[in-house]
Coordinates of C-alpha atoms and ligand atoms in Angstrom, one line a residue:
X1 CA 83.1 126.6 117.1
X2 CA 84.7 129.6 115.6
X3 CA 88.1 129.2 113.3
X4 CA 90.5 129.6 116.1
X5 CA 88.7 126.9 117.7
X6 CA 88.2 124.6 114.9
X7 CA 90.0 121.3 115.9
X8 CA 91.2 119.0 113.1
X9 CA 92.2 114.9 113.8
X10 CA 94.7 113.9 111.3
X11 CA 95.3 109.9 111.0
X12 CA 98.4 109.0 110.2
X13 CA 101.6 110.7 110.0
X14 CA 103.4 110.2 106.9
X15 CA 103.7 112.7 104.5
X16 CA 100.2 113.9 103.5
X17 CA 99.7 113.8 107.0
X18 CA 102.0 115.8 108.5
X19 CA 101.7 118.5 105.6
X20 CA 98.0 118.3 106.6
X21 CA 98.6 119.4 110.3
X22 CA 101.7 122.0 109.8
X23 CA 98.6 123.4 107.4
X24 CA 96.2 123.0 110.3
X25 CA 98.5 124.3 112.3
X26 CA 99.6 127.9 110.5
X27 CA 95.6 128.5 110.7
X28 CA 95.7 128.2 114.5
X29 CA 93.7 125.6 114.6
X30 CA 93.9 122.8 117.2
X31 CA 95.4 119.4 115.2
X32 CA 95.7 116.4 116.9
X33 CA 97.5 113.8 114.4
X34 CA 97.4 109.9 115.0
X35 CA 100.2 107.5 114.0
X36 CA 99.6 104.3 114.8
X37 CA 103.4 103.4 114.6
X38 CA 105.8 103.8 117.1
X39 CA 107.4 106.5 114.3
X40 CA 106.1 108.6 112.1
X41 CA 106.1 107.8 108.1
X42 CA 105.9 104.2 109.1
X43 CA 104.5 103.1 105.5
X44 CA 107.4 104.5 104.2
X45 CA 110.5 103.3 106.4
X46 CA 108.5 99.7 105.3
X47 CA 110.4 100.2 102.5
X48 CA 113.2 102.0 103.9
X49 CA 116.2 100.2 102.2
X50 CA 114.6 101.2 98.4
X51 CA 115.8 104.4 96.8
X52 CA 112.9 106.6 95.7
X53 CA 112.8 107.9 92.1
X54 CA 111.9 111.3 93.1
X55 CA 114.5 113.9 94.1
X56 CA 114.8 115.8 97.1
X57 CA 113.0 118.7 95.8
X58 CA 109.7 117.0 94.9
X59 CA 109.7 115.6 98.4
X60 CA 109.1 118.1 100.4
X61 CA 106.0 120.7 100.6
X62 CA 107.0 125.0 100.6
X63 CA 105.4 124.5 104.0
X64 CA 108.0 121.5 105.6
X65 CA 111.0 123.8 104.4
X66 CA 109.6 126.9 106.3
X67 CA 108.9 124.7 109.2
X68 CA 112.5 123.5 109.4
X69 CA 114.2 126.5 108.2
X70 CA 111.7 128.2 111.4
X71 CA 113.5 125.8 113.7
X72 CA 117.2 126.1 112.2
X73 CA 117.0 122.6 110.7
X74 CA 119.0 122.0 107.6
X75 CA 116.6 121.1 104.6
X76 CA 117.4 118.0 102.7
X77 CA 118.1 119.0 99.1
X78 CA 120.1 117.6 96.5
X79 CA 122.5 114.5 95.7
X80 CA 120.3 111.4 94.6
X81 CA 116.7 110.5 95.5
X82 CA 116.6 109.6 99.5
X83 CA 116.2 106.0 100.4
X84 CA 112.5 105.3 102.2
X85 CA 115.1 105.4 105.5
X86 CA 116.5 108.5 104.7
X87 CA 113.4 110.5 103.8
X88 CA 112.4 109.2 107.4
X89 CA 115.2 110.4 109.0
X90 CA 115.9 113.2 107.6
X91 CA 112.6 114.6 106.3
X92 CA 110.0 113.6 108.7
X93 CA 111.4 113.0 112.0
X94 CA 112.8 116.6 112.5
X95 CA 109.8 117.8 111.3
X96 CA 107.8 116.3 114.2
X97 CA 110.6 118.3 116.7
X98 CA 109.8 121.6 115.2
X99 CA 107.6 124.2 117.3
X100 CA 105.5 124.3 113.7
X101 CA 104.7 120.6 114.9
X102 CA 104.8 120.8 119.0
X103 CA 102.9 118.4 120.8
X104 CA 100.5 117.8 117.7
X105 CA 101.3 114.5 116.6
X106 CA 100.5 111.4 119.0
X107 CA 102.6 108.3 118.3
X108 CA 102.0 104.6 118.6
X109 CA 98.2 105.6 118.7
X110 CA 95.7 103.5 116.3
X111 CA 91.9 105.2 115.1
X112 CA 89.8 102.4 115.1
X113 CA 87.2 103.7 114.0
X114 CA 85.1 107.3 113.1
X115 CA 82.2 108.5 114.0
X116 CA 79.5 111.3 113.8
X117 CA 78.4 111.8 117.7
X118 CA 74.9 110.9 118.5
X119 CA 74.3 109.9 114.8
X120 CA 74.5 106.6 112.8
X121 CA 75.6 106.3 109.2
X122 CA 72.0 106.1 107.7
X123 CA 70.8 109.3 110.0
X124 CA 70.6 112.9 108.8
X125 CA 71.9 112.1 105.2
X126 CA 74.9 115.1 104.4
X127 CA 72.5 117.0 106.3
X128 CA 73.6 120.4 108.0
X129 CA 72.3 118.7 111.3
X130 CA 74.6 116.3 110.6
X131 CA 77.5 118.4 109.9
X132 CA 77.0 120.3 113.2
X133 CA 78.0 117.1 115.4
X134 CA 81.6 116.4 116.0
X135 CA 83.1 113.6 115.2
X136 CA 84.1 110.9 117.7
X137 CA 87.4 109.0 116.7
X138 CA 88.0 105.7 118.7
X139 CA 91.8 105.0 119.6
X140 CA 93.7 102.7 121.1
X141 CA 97.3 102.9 122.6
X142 CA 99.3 101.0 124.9
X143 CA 96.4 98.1 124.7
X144 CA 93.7 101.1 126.0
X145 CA 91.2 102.4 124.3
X146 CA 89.5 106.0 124.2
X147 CA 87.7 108.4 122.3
X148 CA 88.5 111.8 121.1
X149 CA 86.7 114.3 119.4
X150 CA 87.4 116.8 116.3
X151 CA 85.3 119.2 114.0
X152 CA 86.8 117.8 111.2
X153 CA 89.0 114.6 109.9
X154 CA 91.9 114.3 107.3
X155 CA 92.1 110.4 106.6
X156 CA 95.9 110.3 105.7
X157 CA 96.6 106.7 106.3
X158 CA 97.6 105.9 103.2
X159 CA 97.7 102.1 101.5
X160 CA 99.1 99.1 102.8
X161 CA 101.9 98.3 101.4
X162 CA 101.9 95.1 99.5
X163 CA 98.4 93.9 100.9
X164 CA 97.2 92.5 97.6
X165 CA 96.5 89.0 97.9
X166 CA 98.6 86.9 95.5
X167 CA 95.8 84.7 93.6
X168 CA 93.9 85.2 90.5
X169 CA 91.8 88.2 90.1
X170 CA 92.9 89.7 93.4
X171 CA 92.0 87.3 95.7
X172 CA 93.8 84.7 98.1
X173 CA 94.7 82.1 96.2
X174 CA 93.3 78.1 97.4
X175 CA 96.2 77.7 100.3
X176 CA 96.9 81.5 100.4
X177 CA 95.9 81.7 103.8
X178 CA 97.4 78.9 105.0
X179 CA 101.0 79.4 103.8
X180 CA 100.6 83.3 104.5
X181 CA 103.5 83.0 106.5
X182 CA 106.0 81.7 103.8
X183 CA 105.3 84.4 102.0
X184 CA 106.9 87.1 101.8
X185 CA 105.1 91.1 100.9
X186 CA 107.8 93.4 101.5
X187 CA 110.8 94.1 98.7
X188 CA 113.4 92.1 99.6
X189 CA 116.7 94.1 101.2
X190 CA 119.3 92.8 98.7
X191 CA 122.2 92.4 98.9
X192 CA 121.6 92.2 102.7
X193 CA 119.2 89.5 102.5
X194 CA 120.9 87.1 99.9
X195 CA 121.4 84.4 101.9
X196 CA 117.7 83.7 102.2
X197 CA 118.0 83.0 98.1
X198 CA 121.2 82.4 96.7
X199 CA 121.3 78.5 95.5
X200 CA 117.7 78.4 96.1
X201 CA 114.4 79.1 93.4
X202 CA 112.1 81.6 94.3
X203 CA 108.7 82.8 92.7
X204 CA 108.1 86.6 92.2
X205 CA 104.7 87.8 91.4
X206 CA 104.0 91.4 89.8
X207 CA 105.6 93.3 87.5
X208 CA 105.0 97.2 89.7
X209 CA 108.1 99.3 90.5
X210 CA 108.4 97.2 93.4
X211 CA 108.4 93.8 91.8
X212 CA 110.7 95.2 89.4
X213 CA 113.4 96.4 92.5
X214 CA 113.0 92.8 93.9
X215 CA 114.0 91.3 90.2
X216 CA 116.6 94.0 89.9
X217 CA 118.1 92.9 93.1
X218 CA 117.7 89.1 92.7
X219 CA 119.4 89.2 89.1
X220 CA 122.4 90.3 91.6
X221 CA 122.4 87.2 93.7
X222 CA 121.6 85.2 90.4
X223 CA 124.8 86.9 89.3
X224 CA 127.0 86.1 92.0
X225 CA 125.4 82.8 93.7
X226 CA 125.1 80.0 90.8
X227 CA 122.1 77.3 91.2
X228 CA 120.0 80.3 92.4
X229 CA 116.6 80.5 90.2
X230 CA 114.0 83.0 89.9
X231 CA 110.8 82.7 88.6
X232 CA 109.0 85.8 87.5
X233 CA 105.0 85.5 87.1
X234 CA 103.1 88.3 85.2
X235 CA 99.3 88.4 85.0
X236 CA 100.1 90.4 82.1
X237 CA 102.3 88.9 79.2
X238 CA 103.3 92.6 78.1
X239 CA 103.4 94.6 81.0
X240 CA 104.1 98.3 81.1
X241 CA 106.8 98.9 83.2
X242 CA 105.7 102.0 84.0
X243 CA 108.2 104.5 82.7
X244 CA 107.2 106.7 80.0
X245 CA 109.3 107.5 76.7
X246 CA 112.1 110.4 78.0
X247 CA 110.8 110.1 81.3
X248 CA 112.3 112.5 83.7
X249 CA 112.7 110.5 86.3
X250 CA 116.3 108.5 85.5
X251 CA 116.3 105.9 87.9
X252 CA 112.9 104.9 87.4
X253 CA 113.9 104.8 83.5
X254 CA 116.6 102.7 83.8
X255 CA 114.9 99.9 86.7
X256 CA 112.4 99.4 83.7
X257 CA 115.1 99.3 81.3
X258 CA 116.8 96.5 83.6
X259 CA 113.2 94.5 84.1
X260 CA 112.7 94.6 80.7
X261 CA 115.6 93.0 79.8
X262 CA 115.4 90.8 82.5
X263 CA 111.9 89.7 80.9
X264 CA 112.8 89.0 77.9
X265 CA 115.6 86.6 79.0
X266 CA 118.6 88.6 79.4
X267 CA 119.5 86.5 83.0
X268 CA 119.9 83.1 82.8
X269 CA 118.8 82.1 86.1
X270 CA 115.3 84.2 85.7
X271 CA 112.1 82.9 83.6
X272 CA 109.7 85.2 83.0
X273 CA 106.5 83.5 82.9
X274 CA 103.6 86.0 81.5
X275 CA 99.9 85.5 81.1
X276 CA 99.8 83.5 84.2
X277 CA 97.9 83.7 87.4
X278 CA 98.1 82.0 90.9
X279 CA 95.8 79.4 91.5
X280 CA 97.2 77.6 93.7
X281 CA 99.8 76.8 96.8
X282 CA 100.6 73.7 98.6
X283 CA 103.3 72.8 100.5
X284 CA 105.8 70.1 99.0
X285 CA 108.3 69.2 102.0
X286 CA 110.4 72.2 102.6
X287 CA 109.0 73.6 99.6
X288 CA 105.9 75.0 97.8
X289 CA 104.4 74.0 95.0
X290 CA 102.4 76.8 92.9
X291 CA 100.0 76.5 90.2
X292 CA 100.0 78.6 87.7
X293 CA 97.2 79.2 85.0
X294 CA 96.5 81.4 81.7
X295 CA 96.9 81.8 78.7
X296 CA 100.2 79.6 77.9
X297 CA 97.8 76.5 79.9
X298 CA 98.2 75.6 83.2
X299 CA 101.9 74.1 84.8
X300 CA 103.2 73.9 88.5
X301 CA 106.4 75.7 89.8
X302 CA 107.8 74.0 93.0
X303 CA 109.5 76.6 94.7
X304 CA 111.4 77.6 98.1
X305 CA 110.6 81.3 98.1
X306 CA 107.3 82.9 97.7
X307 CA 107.6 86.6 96.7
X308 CA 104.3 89.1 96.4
X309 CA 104.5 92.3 95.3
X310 CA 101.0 92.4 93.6
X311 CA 100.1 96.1 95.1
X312 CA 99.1 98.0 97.7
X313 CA 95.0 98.6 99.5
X314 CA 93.3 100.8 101.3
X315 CA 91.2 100.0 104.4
X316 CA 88.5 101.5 104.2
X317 CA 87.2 99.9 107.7
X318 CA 88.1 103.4 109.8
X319 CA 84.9 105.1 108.3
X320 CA 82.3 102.6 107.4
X321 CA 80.2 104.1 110.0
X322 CA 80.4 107.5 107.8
X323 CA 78.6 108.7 104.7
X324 CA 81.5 108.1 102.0
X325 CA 80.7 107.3 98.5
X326 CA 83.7 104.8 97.4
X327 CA 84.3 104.1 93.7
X328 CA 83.6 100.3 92.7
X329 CA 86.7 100.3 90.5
X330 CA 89.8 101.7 92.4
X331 CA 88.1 102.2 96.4
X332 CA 89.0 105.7 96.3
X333 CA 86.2 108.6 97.1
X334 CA 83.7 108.5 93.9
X335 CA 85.0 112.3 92.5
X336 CA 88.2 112.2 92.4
X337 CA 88.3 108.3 91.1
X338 CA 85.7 109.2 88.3
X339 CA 88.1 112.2 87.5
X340 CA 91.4 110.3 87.6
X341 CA 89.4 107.5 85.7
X342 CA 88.5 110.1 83.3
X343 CA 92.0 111.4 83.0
X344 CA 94.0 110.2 79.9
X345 CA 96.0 107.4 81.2
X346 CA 99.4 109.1 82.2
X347 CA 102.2 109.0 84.0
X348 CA 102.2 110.5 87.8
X349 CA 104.4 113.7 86.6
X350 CA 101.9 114.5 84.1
X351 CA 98.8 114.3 86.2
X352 CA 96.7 117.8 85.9
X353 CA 96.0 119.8 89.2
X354 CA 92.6 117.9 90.9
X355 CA 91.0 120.5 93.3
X356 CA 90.0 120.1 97.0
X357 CA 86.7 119.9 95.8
X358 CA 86.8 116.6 94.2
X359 CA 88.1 115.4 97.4
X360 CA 84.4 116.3 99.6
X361 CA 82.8 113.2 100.9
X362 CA 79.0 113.1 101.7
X363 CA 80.2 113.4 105.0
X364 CA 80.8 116.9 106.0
X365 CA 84.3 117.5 106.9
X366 CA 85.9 114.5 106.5
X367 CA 88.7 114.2 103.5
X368 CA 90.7 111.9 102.6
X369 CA 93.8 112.7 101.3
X370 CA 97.6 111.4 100.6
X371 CA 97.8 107.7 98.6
X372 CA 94.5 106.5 99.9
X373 CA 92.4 109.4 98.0
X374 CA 93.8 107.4 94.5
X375 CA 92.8 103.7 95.6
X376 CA 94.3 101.8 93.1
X377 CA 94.9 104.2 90.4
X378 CA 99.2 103.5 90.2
X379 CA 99.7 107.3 89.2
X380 CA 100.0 109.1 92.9
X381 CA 103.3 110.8 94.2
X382 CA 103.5 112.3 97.5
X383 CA 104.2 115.9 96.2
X384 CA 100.2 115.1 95.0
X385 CA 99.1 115.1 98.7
X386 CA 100.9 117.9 99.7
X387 CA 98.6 119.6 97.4
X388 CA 95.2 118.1 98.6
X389 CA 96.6 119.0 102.2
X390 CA 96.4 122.5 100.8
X391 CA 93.6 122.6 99.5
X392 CA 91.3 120.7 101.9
X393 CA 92.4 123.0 104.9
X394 CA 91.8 126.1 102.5
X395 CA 88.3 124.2 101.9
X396 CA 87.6 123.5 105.5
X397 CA 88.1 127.6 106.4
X398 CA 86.0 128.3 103.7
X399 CA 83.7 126.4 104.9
X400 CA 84.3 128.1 108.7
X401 CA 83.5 131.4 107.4
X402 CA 80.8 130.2 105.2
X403 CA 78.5 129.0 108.3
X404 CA 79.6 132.7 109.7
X405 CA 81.8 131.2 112.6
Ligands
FAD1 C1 108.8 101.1 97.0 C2 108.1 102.4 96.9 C3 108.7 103.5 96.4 C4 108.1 104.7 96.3 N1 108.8 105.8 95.7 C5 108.2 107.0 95.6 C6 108.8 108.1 95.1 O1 110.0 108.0 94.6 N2 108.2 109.3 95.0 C7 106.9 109.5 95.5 O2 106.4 110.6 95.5 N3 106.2 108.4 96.0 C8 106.8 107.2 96.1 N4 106.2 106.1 96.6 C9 104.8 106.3 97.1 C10 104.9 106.9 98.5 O3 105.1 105.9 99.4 C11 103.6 107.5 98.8 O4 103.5 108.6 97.9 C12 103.5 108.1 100.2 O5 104.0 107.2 101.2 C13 102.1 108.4 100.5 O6 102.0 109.1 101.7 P1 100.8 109.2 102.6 O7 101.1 110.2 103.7 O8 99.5 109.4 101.8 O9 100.6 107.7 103.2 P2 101.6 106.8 104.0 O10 103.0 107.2 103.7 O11 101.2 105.4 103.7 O12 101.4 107.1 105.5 C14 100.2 106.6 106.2 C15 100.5 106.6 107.7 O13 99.3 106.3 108.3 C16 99.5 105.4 109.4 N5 98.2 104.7 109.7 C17 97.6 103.8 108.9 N6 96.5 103.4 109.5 C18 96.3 104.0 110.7 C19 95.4 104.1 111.7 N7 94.3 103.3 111.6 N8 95.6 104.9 112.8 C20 96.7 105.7 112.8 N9 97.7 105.7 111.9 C21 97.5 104.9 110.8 C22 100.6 104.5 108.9 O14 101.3 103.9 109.9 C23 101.5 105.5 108.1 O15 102.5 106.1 108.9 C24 106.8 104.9 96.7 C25 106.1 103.8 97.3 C26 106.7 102.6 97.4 C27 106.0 101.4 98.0

């Protein structure tokens, strides 16, 4: 393998992805980049209708504006922070038409899973035997399945959004499963979605940016649509809304702001019920009844809509046949997780530079990078990944030249 040779799979393409390969790609190395979604930044246009808190400008990677400015595209700057949609549209998507991007990224095509060639996970332990093999990468797309090969892999595919399970301690709660399709995981679209709540009661449980943009929006149809009822459920009966004092970021400020008031009773038709868990579902004719339990003592909430917004996971299924060493705590790779455990606590603008370093697996060449490299930690921001996408491809050639290829 020499350096002009060195071929690089990239999963997923959302932002830390396709930085990743445009970084691949300015090294003139081969990059093949999988999305499993029929468009790329799929995790994102998930959430497409909510504004982001980030401007323009914190976005985008030096590296995305010379790829579109290369091609003559405009570069979205300025006015208020895009909508998930927008970002999509107006970010990503031309990005994928540049020349920077040709024929690199390969939609609606899944990894399934990743392995060392000719070696199983317990062989050749971070081993420079092992690090000579390639790496075979099982796909599927349009229902058939292949493999490919690459020197080296860039795990970018992020968390899933809203995957948390909704019951005490961060498991399905009894009858969970059961009603999984009554309940609802994404934020709702509001006002386009009021129908599905005005004059009706519906349980929202978290207290994230996300559950706060869902009580934001219901305190709307509350507003407009009397009889309708919201029921708020917190783990936490103080929860940080995550918005630090003078933080720079105004319309993250002021949705705290508004789900603080909102908590402390400031809407009539929304209760704010901290200190309790989910421990329970069961369907009561059209409705649900859930049980709560905590510290006030348990009580039952019968309901019509079941909201979840209790936070995102990682699956780490993709590489369980590779030598990563996960953190217990957050799921994240062990270095950077101890690090970021290690950090003060902080907010996501103030989090210090973590080098590529901390981001080196057992597993020789393969990274991950993007929202999945911080598990659970809450303080990632996408202008983070654009980083790591930096500095793992400066880390890989290093590497190159290192072995003398
Ligand atoms: C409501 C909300 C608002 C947010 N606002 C902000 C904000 O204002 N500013 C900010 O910086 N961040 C914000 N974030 C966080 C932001 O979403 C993440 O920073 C960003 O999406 C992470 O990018 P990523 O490329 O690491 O992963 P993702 O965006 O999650 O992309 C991962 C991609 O991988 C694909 N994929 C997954 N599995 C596979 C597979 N097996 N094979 C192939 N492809 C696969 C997915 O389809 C997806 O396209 C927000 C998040 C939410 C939920």
């Amino acid at each position: 393998m020499s350096e002009g040779k060195m071929r690089v799979a990239i999963i997923g393409a959302g932002p830390s992805g396709v930085d990743a390969a445009l970084a691949c790609r300015e090294r003139g190395w081969e990059v093949d980049v999988y999305e499993r979604a029929p468009r790329a930044a799929a995790a994102i246009r998930d959430w497409g209708h909510v504004r982001m808190f980030t401007p323009w400008e914190m976005n985008r990677s030096a590296r995305m504006d010379e790829a579109l400015a290369g091609a003559g595209v405009a570069i979205p700057d300025g006015g208020a922070p895009p909508t998930g949609a927008e970002f999509a549209a107006q970010l990503i998507d031309p990005l994928l038409d540049t020349p920077a991007l040709d024929g690199a990224v390969h939609l609606g095509c899944e990894v399934l899973e990743i392995a060392r060639a000719g070696l199983s996970k317990e062989q050749e332990i971070a081993t420079d035997a092992r690090a000579a093999r390639h790496f075979r990468l099982i796909l599927r797309q349009d229902g058939t399945e292949r493999a490919a090969v690459a020197d080296a892999v860039i795990d970018a595919t992020g968390t899933e959004f809203a995957a948390g399970p909704l019951g005490d301690g961060g498991v399905a709660a009894p009858g969970e499963r059961s009603l999984a399709a009554r309940i609802r995981r994404r934020i709702p679209d509001l006002p386009a979605e009021s129908e599905s709540f005005a004059g009706r009661t519906t349980l929202v449980a978290g207290t994230g940016h996300s559950a706060q943009t869902a009580i934001a929006g219901l305190a709307d149809v509350v507003a407009a649509s009397p009889g309708t009822r919201v029921v708020w459920v917190s783990r936490s009966a103080d929860p940080d809304w995550g918005s630090p004092v003078d933080d720079p970021l105004p319309d993250r400020a002021a949705l705290a702001a508004r789900a603080g008031e909102v908590a402390s009773g400031a809407v009539g038709g929304i209760e704010f019920l901290g200190g309790l868990s989910v421990h329970g579902l069961a369907l009561a004719g059209a409705g649900i009844d859930v049980q709560l339990d905590g510290t006030p003592g348990p009580r039952t909430v019968r309901v019509d809509e079941v909201v979840s917004l209790t936070g995102s996971r990682a699956d780490a299924s993709l590489y369980r046949q590779l030598q990563v060493h996960e953190c217990y705590a957050t799921g994240a790779p062990i270095k950077l997780s101890a690090q970021l455990l290690g950090d003060a606590a902080g907010d996501c603008l103030s989090q210090p530079e973590h080098g590529p370093e901390l981001l080196r697996n057992p597993e020789p060449g393969f990274f991950i990078i993007g929202a999945k490299s911080y598990g659970r930690a809450p303080s990632y921001l996408m202008r983070t990944g654009f980083g790591q996408a930096e500095g793992v491809v400066a880390l890989l050639a290093r590497d190159l030249a290192a072995v003398g290829a």
